[in-house]
Tab-separated table of C-alpha atoms in Angstrom:
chain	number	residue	atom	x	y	z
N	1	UNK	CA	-19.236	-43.579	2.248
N	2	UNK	CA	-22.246	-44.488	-0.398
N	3	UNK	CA	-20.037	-45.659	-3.760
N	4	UNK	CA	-21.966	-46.800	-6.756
N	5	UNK	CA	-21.070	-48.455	-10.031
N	6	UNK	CA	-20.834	-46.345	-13.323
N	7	UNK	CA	-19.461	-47.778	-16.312
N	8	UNK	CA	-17.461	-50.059	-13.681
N	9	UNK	CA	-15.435	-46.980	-11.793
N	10	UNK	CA	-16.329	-46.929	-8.078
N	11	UNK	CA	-18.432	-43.186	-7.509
N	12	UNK	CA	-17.566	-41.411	-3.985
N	13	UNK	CA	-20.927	-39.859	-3.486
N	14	UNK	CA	-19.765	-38.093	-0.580
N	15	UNK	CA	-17.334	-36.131	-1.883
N	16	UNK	CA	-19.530	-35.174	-4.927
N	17	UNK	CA	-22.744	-34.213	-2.141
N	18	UNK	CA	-19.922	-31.730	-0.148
N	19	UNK	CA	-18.351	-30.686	-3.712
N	20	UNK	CA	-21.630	-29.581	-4.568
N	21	UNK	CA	-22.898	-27.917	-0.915
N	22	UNK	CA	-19.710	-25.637	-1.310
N	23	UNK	CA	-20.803	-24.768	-4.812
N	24	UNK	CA	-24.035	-24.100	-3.945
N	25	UNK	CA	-23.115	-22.406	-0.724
N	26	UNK	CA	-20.377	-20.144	-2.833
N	27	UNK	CA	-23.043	-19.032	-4.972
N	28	UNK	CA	-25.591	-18.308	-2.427
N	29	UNK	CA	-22.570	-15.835	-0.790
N	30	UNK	CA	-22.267	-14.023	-4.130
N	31	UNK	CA	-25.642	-13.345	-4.096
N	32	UNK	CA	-25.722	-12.389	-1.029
N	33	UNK	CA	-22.044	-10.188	-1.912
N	34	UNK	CA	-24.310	-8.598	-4.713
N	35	UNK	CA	-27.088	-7.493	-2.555
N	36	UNK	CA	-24.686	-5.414	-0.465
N	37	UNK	CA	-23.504	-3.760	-3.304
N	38	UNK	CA	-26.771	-2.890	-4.342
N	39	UNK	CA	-27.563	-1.702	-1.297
N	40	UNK	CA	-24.494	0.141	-0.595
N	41	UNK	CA	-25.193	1.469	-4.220
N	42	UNK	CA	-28.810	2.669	-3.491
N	43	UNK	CA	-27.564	4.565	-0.240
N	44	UNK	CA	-24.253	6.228	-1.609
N	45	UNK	CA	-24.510	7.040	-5.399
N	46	UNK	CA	-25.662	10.225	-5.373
N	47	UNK	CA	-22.130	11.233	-3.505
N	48	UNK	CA	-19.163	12.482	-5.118
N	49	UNK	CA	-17.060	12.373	-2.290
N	50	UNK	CA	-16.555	8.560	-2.359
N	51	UNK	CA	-15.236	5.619	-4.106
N	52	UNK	CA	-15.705	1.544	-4.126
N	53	UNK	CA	-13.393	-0.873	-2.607
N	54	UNK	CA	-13.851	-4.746	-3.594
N	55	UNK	CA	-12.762	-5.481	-0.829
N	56	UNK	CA	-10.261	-5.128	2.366
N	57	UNK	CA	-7.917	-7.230	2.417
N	58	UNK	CA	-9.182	-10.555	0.303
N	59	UNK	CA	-6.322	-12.198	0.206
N	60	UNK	CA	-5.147	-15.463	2.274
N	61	UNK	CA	-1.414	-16.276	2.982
N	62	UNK	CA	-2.167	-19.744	1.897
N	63	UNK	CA	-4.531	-19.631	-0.756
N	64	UNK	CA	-4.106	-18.723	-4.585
N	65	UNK	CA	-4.741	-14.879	-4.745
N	66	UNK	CA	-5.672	-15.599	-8.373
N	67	UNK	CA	-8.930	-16.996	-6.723
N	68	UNK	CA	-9.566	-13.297	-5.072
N	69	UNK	CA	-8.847	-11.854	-8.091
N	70	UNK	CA	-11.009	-13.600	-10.339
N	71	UNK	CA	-14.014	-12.801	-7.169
N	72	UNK	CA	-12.687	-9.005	-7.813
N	73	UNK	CA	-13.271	-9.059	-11.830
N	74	UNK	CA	-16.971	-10.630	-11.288
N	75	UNK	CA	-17.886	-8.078	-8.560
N	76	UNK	CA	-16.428	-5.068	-10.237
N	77	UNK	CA	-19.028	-5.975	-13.229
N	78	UNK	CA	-21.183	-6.215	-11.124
N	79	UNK	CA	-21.005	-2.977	-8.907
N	80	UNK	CA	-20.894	-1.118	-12.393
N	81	UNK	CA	-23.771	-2.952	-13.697
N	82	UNK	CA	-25.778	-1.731	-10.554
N	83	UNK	CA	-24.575	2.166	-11.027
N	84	UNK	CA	-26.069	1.794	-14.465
N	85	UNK	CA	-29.091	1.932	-13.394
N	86	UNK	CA	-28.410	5.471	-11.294
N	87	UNK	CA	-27.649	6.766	-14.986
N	88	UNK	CA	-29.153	8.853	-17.186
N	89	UNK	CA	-30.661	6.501	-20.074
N	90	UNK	CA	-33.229	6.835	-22.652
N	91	UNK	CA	-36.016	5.261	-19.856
N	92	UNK	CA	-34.725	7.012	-17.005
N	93	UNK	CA	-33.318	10.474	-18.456
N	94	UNK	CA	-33.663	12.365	-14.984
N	95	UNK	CA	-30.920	10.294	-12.779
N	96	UNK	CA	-28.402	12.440	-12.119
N	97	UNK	CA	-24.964	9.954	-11.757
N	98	UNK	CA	-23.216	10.931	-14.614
N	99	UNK	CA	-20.284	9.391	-14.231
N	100	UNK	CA	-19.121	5.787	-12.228
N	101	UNK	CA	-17.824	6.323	-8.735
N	102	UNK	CA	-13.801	4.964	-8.943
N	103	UNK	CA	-13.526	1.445	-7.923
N	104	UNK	CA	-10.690	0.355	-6.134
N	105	UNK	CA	-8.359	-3.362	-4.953
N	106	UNK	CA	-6.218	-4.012	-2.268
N	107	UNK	CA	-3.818	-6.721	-3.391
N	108	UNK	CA	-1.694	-8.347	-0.809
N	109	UNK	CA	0.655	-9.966	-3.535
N	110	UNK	CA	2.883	-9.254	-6.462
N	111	UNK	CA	1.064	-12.208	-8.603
N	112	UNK	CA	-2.158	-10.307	-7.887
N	113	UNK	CA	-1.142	-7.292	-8.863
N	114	UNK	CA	0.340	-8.446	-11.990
N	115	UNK	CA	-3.115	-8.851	-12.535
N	116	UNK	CA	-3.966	-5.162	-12.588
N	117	UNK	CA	-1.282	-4.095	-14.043
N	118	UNK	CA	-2.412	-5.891	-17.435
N	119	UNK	CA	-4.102	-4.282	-19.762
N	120	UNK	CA	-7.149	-5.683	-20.774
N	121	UNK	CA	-8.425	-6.455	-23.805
N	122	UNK	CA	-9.951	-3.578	-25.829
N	123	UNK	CA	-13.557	-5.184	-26.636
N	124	UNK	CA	-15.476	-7.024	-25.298
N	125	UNK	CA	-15.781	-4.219	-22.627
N	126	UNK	CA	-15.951	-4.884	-18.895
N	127	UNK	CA	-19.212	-6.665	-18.198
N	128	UNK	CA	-20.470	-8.925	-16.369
N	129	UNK	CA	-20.279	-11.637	-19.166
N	130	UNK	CA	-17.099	-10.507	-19.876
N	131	UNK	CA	-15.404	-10.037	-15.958
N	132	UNK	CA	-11.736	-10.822	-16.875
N	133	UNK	CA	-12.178	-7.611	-18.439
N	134	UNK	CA	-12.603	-6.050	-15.714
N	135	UNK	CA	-9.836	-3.494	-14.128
N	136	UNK	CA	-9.957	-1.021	-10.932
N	137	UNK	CA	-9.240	2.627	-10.875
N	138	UNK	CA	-7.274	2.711	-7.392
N	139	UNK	CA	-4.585	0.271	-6.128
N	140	UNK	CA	-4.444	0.477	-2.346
N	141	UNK	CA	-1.768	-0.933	-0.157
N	142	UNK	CA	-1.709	-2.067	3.293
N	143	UNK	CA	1.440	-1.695	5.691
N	144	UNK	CA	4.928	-0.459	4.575
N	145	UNK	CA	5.952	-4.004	3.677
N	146	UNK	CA	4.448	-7.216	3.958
N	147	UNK	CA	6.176	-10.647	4.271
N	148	UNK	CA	5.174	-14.108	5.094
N	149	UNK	CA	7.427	-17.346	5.315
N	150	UNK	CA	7.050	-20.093	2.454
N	151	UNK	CA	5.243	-22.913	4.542
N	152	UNK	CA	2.358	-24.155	3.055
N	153	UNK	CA	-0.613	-23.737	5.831
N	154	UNK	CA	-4.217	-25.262	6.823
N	155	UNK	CA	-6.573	-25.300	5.191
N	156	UNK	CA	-5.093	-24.011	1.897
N	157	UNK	CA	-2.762	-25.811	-0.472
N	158	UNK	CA	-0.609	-22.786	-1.545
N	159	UNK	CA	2.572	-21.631	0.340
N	160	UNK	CA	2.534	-18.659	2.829
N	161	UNK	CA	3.532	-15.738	-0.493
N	162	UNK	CA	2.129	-12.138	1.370
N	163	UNK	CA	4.676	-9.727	-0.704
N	164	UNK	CA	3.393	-6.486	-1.308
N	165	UNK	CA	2.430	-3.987	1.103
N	166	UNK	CA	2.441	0.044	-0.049
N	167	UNK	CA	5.888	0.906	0.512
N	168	UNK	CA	6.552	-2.184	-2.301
N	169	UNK	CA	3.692	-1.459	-4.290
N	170	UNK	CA	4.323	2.265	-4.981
N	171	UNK	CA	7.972	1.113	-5.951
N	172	UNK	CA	6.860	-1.554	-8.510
N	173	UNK	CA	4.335	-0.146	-10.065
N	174	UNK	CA	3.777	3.679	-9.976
N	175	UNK	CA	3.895	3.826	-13.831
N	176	UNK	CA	0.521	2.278	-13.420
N	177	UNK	CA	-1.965	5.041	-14.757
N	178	UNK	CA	-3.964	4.108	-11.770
N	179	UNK	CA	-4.218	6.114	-8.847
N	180	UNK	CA	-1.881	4.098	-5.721
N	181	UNK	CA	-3.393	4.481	-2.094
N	182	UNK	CA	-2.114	3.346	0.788
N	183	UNK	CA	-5.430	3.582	3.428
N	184	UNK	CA	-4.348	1.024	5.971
N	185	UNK	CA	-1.418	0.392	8.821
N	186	UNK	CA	-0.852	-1.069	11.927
N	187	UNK	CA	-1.555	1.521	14.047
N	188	UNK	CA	-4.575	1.157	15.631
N	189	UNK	CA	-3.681	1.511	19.779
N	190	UNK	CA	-1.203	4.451	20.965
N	191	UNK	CA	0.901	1.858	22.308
N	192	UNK	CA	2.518	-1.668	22.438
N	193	UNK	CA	2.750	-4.027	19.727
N	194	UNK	CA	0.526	-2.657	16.854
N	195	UNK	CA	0.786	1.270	17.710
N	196	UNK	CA	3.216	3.551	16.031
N	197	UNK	CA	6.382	4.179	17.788
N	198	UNK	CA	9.612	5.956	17.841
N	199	UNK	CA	13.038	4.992	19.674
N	200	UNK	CA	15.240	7.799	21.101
N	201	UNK	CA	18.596	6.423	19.463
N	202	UNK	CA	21.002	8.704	21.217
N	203	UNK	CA	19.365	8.352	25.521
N	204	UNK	CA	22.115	5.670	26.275
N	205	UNK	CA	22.212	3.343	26.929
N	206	UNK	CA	19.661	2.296	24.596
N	207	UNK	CA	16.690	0.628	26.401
N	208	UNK	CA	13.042	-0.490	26.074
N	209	UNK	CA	12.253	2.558	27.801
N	210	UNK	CA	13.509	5.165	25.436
N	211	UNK	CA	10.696	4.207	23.177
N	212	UNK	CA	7.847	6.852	22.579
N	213	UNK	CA	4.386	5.483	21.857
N	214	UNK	CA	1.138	7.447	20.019
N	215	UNK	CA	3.964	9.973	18.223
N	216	UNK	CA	3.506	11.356	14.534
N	217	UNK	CA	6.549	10.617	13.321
N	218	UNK	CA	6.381	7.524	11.279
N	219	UNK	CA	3.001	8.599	9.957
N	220	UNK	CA	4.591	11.450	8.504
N	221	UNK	CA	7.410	9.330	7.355
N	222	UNK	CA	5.294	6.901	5.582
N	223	UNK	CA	3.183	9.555	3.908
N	224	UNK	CA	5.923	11.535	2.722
N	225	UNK	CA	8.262	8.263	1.107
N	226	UNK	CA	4.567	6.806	0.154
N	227	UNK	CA	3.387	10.559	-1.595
N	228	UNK	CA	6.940	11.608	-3.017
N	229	UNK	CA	7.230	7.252	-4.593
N	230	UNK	CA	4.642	8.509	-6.787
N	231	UNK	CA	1.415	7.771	-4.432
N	232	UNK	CA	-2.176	9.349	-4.911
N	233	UNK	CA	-3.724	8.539	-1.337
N	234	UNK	CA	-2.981	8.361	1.617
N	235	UNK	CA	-5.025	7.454	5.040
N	236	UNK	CA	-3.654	6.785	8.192
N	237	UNK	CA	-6.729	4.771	9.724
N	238	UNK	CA	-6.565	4.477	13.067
N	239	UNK	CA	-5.875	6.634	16.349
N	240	UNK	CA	-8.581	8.510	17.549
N	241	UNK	CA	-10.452	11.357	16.025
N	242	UNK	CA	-10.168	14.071	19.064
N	243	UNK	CA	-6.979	12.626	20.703
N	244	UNK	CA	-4.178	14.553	20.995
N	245	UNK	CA	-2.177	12.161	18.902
N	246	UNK	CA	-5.110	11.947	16.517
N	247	UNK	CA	-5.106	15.847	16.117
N	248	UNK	CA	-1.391	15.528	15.968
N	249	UNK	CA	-1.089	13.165	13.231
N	250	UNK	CA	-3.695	15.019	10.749
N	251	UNK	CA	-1.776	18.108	11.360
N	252	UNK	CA	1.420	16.496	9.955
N	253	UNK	CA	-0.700	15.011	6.768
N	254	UNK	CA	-1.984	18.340	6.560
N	255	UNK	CA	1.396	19.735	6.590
N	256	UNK	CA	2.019	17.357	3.432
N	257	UNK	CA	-0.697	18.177	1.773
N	258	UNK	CA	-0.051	21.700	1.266
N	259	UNK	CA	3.384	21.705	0.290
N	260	UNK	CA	2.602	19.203	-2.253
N	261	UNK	CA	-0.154	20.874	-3.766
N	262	UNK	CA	1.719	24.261	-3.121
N	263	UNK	CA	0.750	25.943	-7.320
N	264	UNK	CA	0.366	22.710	-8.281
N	265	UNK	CA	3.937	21.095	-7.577
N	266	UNK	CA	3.032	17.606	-7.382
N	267	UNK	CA	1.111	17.768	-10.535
N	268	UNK	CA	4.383	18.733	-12.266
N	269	UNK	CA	6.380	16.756	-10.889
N	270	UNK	CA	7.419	12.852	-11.778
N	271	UNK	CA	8.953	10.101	-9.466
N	272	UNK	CA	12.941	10.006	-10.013
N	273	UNK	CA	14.643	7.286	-11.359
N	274	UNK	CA	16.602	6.541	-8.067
N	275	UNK	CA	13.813	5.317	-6.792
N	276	UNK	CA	14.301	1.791	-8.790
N	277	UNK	CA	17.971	2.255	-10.002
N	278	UNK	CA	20.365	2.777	-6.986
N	279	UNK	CA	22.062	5.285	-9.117
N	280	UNK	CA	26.037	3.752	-8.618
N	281	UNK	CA	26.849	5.263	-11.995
N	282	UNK	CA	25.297	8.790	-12.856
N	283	UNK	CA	24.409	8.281	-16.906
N	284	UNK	CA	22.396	11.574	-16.990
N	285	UNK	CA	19.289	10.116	-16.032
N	286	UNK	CA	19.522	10.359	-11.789
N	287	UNK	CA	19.279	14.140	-10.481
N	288	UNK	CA	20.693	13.253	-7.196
N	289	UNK	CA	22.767	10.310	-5.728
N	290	UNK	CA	21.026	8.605	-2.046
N	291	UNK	CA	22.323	5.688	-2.240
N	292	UNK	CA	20.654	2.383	-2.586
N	293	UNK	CA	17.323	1.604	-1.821
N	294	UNK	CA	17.718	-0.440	1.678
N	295	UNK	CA	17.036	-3.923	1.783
N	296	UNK	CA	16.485	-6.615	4.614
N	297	UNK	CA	20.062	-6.657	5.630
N	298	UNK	CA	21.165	-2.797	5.395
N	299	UNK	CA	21.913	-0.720	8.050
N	300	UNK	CA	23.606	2.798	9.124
N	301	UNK	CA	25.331	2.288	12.178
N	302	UNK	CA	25.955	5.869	12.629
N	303	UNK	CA	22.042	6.482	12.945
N	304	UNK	CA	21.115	3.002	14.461
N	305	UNK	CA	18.598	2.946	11.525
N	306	UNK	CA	17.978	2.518	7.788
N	307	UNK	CA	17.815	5.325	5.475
N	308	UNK	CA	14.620	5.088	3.269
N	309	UNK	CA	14.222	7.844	0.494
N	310	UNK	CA	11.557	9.298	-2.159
N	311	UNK	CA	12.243	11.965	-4.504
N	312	UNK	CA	10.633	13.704	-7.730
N	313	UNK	CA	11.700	15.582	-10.253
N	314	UNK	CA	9.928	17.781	-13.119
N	315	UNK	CA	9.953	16.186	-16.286
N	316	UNK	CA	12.849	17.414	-19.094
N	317	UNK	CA	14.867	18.839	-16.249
N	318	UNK	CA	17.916	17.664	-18.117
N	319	UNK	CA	18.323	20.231	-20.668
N	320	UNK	CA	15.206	22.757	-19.304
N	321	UNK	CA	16.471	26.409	-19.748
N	322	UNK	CA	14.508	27.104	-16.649
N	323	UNK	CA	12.338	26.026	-14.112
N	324	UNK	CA	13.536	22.518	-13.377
N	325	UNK	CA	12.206	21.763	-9.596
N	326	UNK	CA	13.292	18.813	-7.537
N	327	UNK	CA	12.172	17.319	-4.515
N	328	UNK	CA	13.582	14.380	-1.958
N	329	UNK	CA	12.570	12.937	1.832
N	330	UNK	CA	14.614	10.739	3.364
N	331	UNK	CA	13.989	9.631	6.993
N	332	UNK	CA	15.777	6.835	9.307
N	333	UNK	CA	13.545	4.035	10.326
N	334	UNK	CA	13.165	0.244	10.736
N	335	UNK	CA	10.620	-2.628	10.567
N	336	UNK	CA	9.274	-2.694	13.688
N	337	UNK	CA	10.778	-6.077	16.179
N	338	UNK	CA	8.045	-7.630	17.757
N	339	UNK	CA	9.149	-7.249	21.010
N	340	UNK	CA	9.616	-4.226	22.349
N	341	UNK	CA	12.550	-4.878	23.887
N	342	UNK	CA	14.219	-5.257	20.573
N	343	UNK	CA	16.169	-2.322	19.958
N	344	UNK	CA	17.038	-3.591	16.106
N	345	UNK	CA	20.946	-3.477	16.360
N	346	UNK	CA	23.636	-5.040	14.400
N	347	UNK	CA	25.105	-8.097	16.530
N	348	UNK	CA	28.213	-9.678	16.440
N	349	UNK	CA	27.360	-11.980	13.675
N	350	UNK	CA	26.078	-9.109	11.459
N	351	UNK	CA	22.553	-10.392	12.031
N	352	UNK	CA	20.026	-7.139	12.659
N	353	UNK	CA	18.849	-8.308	16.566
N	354	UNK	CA	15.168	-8.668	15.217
N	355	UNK	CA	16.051	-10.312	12.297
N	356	UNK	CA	13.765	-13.190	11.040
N	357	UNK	CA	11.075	-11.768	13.802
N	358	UNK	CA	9.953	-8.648	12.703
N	359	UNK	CA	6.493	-7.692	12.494
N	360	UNK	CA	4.753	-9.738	8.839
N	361	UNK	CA	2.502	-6.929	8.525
N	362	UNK	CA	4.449	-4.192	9.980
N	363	UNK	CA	4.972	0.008	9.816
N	364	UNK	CA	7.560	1.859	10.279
N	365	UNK	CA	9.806	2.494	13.808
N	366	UNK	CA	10.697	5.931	13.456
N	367	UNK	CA	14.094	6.441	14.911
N	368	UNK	CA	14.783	9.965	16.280
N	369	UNK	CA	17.543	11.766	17.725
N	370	UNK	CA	16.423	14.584	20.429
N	371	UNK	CA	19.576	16.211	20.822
N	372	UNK	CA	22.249	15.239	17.569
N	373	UNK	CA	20.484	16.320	14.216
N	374	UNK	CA	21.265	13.703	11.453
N	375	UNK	CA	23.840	14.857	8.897
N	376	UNK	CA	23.952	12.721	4.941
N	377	UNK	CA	27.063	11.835	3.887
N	378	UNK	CA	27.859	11.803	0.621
N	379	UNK	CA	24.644	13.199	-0.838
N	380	UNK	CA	25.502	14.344	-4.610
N	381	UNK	CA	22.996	16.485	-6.601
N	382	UNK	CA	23.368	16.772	-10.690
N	383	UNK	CA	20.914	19.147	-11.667
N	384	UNK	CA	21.151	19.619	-15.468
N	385	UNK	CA	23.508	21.088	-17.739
N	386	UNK	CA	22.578	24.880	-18.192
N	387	UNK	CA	23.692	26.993	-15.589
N	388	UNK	CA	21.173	28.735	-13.283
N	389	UNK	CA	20.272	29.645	-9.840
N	390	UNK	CA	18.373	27.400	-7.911
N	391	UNK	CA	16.633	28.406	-4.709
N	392	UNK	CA	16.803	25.432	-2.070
């Protein structure tokens, strides 16, 4: 190691040489970042069926997501700085984009989506001298939860903090005036470890062979807690265009799709209450009582599952004269174990059998029940105080 004398402190001029090669080389990627976007720009701008995502998945376990973050602020200037020029403007008055394409994050942590959720100064405007500025249009979300233990890992200095997948993120913040997405699970295969599966809860005894691989079921599941939470998007990403499970899973979305849009119902409608406040005392504000929102301990032993719930409700429904309209899903599933011969029970010890070993990144395991239809007890419903007649 080369040291010199300056001002009589020993130099390392090493470390200053590799300091500045990963500066250097930093900057030469965000060039090289930009000239994607401008090429991804010149290609796709004159579509309005698309939107921009900065990036999939940026994130490390064990690195300061305020890092990613700050890389998201400097590249959403820039993407809208290259748009500009597909404007209409006072040298160009023929281009035709007339409005920005959406631009959308994926953040993989609560701190980083703190960082969205801020408002942002009113002037100066987003620009690329002024990045922190700088906000997205879409939040997306990845898996139904995310976790990660706290040890600190190589090559990063910050501990293991993964915390928000959609499931989470559509909880915390869907009074966001951002449109949530959740475009991305763990479902790639139709079976084993990372495709969606189902486990036949009442074939005893209960085995590793009364799973079901490549089924719909926790798709639809997802969608519909993800959708009713207060969601905007939702893609499944993953099994095969032309399969049968493929064709099977778009039919259920589809399914979705048209109730919620059924004369405009979702745009009516509002995410309830419940959904944050396990409603143990009804103070006028909760229109029906679930129960609390599971955690990582709960469990129905009567439907070897949890119960996970959604529900909306039209806003002023409290004292409307008419029209109120209401809407809930609530499905039985688990975290999926990581072995498949994990059937997720309660032991002895009140431990859940998978617990501490469940999937980091994981989706739901749909539990289902061939021949005994589930049955809620002690569902309650308070549906304002002028009388009516409500069709169900």
């Amino acid at each position: 190691v080369a040291t010199v004398l300056d001002g009589g402190e020993p130099v390392d001029m090493q470390q200053i040489s590799e300091d500045l090669f990963a500066r250097g080389v930093q900057r030469l990627m965000v060039e090289g970042q930009k000239n994607v976007i401008d090429w991804t720009v010149k290609w796709l701008w004159c579509y309005d069926n698309v939107y921009w995502e900065i990036a999939n998945e940026p994130e490390r376990a064990d690195a300061d997501p305020m890092l990613a973050a700050k890389w998201q602020q400097e590249m959403i200037a820039y993407l809208r700085l290259a748009e500009d020029a597909y404007r209409p403007n006072d040298k160009a008055p023929g281009r035709p984009l007339k409005a920005r394409h959406p631009v959308a994050v994926q953040p993989f942590t609560k701190k980083a989506a703190d960082v969205w959720a801020t408002v942002p100064a009113a002037t100066p405007a987003c620009s690329v001298a002024n990045s922190d500025n700088c906000r997205p249009d879409v939040i997306n979300g990845h898996y139904t939860q995310v976790k990660t233990n706290g040890a600190i890992g190589f090559p990063g200095n910050q501990p293991n903090q993964l915390d928000l997948g959609a499931i989470r993120l559509v909880r915390d913040y869907r009074n966001l005036k951002k449109v949530l997405g959740m475009n991305e699970d763990n479902i790639t295969p139709f079976g084993g470890e990372k495709g969606t599966r189902t486990f036949k809860t009442d074939i005893p005894p209960t085995t590793p062979n009364a799973r079901q691989f490549g089924l719909p079921d926790p798709v639809r599941a997802e969608a519909w807690e993800f959708l009713l939470g207060g969601g905007g998007a939702f893609d499944h990403f993953g099994y095969i265009y032309d399969s049968d499970s493929g064709q099977k899973v778009r039919t259920q979305l589809g399914k979705i799709g048209a109730f919620l849009t059924a004369g405009g119902l979702v745009f009516s409608l509002t995410p309830s209450a419940p959904l944050t406040k396990p409603p143990s005392t009804i103070d006028g504000t909760a229109w029906v009582e679930i129960g609390a929102y599971p955690t990582d301990t709960s469990w129905d032993a009567a439907a070897f599952s949890r119960k996970h719930w959604a529900a909306m409700e039209s806003n002023g429904w409290q004292t409307a004269d008419a029209g109120p309209k209401f809407t809930a899903y609530i499905h039985h599933s688990t975290p999926r174990c990581v072995l498949d011969s994990d059937a997720f029970s309660l032991q002895s010890d009140g431990r859940l059998k998978c617990f501490g070993t469940n999937l980091a990144l994981d989706a739901y395991d749909g539990r289902r029940r061939p021949t005994v239809r589930y049955q809620e007890v002690g569902l309650k419903l308070h549906l304002g105080s002028k009388p009516g007649i409500f069709t169900v």
